Coordinates of N, CA, C and O in Angstrom, one line a residue:
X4 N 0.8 -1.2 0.0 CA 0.0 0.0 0.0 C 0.9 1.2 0.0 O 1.9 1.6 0.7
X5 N 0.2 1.9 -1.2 CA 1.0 3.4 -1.1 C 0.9 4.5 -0.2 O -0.3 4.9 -0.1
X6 N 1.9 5.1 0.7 CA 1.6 5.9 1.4 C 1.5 7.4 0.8 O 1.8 7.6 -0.4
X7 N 1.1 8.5 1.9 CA 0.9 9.2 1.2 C 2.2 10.4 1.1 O 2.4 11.1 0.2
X8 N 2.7 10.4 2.0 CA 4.5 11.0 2.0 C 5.1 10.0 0.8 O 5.0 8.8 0.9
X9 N 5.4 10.6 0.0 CA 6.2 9.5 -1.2 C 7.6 8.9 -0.7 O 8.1 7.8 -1.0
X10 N 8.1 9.8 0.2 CA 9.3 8.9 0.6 C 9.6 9.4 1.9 O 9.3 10.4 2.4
X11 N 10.6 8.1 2.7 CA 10.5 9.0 4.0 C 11.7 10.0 4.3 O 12.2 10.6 3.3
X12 N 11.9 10.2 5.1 CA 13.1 11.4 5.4 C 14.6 10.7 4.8 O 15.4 11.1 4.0
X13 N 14.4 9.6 5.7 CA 16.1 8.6 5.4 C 16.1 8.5 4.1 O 17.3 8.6 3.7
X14 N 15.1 8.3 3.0 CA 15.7 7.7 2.2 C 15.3 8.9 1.0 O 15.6 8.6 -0.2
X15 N 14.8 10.2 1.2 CA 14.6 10.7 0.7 C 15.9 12.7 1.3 O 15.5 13.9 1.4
X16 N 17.2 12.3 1.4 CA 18.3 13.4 2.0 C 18.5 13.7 0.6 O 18.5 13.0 -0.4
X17 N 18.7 14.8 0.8 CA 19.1 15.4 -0.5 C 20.9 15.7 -0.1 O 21.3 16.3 0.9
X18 N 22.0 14.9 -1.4 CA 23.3 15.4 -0.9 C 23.6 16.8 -0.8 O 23.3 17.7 -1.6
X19 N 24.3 17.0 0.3 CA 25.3 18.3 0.1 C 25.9 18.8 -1.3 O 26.5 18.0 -2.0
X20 N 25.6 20.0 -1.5 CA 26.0 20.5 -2.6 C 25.2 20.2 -3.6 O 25.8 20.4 -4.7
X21 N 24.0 19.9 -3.6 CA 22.7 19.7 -4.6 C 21.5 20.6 -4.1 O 20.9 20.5 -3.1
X22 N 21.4 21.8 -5.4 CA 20.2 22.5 -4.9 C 19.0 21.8 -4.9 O 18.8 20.7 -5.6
X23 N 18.2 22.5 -4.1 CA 17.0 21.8 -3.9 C 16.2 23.1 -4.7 O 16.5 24.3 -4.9
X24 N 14.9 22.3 -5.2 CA 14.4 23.4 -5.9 C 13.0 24.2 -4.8 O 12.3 23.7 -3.9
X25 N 12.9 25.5 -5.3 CA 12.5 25.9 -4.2 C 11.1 25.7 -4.2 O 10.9 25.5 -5.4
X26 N 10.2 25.6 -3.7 CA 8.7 25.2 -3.8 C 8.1 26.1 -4.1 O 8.2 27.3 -3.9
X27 N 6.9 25.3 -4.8 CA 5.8 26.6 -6.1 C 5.2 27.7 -5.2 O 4.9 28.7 -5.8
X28 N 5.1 27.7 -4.1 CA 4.3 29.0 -4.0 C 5.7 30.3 -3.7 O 5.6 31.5 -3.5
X29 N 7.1 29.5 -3.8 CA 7.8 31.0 -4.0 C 8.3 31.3 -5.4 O 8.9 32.3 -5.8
X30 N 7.9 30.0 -6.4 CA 8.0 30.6 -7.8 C 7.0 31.4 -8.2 O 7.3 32.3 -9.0
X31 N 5.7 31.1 -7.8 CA 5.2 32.2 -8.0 C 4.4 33.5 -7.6 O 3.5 34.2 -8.0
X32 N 5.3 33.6 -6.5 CA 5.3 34.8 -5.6 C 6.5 35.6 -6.3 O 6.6 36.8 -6.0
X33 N 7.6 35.0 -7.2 CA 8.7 35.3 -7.5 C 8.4 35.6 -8.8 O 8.7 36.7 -9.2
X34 N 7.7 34.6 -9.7 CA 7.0 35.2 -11.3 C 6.0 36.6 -10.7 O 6.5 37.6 -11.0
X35 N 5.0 36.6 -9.9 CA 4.3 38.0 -9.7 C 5.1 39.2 -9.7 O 5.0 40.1 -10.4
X36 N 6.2 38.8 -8.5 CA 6.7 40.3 -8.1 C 7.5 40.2 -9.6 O 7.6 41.4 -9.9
X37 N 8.0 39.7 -10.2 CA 8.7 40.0 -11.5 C 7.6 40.6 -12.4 O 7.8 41.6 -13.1
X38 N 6.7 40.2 -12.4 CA 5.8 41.0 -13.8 C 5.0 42.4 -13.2 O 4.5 43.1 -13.9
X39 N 5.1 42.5 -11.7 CA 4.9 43.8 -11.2 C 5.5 44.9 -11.5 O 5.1 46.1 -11.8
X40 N 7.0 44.0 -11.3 CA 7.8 45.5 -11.6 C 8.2 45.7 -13.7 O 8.8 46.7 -14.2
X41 N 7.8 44.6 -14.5 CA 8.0 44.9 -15.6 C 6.8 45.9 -16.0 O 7.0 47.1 -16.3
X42 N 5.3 45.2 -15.9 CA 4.6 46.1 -16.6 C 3.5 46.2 -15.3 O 2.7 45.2 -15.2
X43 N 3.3 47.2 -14.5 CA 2.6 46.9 -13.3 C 1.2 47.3 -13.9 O 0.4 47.2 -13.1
X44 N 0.8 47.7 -14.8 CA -0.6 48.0 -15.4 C -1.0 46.7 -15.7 O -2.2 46.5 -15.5
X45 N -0.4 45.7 -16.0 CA -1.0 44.3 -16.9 C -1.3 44.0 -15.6 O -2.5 44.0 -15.4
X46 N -0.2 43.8 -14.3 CA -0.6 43.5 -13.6 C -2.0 43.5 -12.2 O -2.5 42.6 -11.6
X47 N -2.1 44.7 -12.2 CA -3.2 45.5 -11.5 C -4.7 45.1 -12.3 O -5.7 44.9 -11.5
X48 N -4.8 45.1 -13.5 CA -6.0 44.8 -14.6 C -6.0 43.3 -14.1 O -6.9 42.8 -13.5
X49 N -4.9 42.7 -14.4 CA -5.2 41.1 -13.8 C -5.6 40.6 -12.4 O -6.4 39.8 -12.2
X50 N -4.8 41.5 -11.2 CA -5.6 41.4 -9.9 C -7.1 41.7 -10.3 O -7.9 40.9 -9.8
X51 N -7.4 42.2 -10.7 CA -9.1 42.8 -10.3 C -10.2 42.6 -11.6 O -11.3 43.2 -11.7
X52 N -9.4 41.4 -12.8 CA -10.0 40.9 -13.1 C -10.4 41.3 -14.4 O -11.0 40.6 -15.2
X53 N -10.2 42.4 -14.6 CA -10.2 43.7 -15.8 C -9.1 43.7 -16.9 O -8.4 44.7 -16.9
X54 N -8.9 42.7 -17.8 CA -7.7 42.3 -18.4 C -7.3 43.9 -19.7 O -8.0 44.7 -20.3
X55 N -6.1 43.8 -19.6 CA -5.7 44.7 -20.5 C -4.7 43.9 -21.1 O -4.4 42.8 -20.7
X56 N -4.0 44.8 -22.6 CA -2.6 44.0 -23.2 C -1.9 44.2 -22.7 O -2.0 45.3 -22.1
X57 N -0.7 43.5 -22.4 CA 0.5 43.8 -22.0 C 1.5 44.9 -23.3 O 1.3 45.2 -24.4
X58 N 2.4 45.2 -22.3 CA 3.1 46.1 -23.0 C 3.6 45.9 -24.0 O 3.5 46.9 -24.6
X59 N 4.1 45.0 -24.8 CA 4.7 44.7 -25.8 C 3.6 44.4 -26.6 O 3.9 43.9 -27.7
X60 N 2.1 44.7 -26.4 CA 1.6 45.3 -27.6 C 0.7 45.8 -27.4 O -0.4 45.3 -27.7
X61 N 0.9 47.1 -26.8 CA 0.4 48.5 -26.4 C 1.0 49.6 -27.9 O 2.1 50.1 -27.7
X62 N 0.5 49.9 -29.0 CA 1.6 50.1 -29.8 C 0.8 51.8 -29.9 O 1.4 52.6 -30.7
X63 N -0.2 52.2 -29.2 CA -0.8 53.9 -29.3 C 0.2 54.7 -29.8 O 0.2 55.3 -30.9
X64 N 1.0 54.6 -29.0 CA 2.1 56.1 -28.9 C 2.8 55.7 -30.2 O 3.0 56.6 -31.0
X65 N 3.3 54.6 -30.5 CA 3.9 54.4 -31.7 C 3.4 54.5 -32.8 O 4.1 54.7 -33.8
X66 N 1.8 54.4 -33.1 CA 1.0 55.0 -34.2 C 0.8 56.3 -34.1 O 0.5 56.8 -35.2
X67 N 0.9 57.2 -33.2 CA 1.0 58.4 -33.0 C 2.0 59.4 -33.9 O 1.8 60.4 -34.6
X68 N 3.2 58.7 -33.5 CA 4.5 59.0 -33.7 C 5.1 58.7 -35.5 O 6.0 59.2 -36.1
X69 N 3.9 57.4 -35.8 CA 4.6 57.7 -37.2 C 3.6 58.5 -37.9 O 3.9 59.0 -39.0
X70 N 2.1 58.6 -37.3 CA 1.2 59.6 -37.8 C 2.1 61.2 -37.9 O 2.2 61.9 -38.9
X71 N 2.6 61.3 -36.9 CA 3.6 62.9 -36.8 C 4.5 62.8 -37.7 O 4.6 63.8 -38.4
X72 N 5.6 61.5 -38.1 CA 6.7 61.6 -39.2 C 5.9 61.9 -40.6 O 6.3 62.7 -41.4
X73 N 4.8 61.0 -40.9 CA 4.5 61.1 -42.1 C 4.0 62.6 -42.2 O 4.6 63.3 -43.1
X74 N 3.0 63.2 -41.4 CA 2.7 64.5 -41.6 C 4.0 65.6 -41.8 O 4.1 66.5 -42.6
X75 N 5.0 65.4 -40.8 CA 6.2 66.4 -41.0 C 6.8 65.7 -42.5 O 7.4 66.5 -43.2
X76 N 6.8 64.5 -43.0 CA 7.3 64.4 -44.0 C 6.8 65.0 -45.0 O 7.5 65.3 -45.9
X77 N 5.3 65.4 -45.0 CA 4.8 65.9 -46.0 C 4.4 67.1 -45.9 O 3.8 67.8 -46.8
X78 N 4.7 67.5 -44.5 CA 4.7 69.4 -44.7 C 6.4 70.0 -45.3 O 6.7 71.2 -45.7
X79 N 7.2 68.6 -45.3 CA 8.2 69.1 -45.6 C 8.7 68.7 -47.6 O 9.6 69.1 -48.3
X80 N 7.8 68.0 -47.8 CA 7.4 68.0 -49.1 C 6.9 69.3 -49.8 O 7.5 69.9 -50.7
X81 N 5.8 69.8 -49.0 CA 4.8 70.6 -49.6 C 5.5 72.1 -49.4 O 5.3 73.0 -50.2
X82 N 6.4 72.2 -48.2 CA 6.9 73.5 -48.3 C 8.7 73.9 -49.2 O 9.5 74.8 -49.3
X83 N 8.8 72.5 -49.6 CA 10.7 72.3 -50.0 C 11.5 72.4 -49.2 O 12.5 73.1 -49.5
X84 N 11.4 71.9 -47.8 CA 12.5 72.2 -47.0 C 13.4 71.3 -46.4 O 13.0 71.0 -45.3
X85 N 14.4 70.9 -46.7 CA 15.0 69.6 -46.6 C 15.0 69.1 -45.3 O 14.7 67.9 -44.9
X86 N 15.3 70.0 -44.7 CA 15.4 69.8 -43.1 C 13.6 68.8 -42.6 O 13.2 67.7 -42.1
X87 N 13.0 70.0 -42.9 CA 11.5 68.7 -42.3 C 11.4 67.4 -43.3 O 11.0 66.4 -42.8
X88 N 11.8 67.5 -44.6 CA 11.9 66.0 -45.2 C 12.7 65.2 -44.5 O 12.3 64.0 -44.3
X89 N 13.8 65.5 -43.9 CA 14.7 64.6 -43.5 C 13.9 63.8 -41.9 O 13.6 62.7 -41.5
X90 N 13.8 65.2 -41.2 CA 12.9 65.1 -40.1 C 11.9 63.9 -40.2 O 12.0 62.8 -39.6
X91 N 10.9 64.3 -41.4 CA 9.6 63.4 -41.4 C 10.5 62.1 -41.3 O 10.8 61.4 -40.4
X92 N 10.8 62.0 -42.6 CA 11.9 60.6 -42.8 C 12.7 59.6 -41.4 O 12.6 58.4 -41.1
X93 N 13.3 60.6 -40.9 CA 13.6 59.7 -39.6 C 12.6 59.4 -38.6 O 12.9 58.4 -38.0
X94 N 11.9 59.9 -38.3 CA 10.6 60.2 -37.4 C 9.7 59.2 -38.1 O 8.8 58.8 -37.3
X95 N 9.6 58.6 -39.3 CA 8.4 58.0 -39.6 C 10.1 56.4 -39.4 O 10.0 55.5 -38.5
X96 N 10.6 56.5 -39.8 CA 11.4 55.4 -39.5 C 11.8 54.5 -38.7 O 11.9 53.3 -38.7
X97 N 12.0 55.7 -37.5 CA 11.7 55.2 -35.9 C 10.9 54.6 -35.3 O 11.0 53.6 -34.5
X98 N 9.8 55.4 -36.0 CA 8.4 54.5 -35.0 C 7.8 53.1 -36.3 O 6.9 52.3 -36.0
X99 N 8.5 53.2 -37.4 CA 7.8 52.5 -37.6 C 8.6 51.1 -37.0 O 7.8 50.2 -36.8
X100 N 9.0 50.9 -37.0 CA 10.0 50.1 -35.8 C 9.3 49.2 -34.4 O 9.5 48.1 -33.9
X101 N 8.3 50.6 -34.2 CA 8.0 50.5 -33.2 C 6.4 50.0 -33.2 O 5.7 49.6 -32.2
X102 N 6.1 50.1 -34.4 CA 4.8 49.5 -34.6 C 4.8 48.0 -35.1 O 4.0 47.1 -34.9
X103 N 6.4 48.0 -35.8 CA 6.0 46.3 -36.0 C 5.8 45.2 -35.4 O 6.7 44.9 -34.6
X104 N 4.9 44.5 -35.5 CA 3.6 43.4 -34.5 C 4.7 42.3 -34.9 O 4.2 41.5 -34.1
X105 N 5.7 41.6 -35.5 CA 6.6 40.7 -34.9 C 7.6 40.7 -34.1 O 8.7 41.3 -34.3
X106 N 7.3 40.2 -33.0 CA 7.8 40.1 -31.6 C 9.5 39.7 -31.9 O 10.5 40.3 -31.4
X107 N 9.4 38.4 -32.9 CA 11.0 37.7 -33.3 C 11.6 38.7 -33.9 O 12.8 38.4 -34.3
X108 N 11.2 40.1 -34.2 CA 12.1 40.9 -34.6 C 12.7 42.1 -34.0 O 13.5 42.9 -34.4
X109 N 12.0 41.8 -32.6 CA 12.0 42.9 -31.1 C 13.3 42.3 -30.7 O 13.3 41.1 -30.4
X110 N 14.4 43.0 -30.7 CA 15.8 42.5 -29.9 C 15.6 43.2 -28.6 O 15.4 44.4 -28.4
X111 N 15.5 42.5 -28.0 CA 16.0 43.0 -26.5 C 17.3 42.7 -26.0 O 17.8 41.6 -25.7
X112 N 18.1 44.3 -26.0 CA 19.4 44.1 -25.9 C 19.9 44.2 -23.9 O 21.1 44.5 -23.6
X113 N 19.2 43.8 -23.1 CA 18.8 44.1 -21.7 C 19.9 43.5 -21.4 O 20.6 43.1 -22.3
X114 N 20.4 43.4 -19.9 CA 21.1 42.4 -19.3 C 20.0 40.9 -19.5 O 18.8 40.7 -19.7
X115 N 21.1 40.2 -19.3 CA 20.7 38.6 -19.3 C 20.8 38.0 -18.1 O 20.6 36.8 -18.0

């Protein structure tokens, strides 16, 4: 008959010098407080049940921004002035970067 401790103390020592892994409720007390401090909005919508996207595709400000390059690009069309062409141009460049929806092309250059 099977008991319900799977093994007893004696035969179950873990050697010296072998981590033990730490038990689930501090991995995920340890995944929470990690996604707290990354995007604490996802977080907060998820306590109380009110889901939002997470940050990595939140992209507003980024359509915003290439809405503003293309328009400076083409006020700088419309008036000949190199400087706002160039302006629009980098400005629509940047963000459009920032709008693109594949993730495998998102480098995160972070510590590891």
């Amino acid at each position: 008959m099977a008991s319900a401790v799977p093994c007893s103390p004696q035969r179950c020592r873990v050697p010296e010098g072998v981590a033990v892994p730490p038990p689930e409720d501090e991995r995920l007390v340890d995944l929470a407080a990690h996604l707290e401090r990354e995007d604490p909005r996802f977080a907060r919508a998820l306590r109380s049940g009110r889901p939002v996207r997470p940050r990595q595709y939140r992209r507003t400000g980024a359509w915003w921004g290439l809405a503003l390059g293309v328009t400076v690009l083409g006020s700088g069309i419309a008036l000949s002035q190199g400087l706002l062409i160039a302006c629009g141009l980098v400005l629509a460049g940047l963000t459009a970067q920032l709008v693109d929806p594949d993730p495998a092309r998102q480098v995160h250059r972070g510590p590891r």
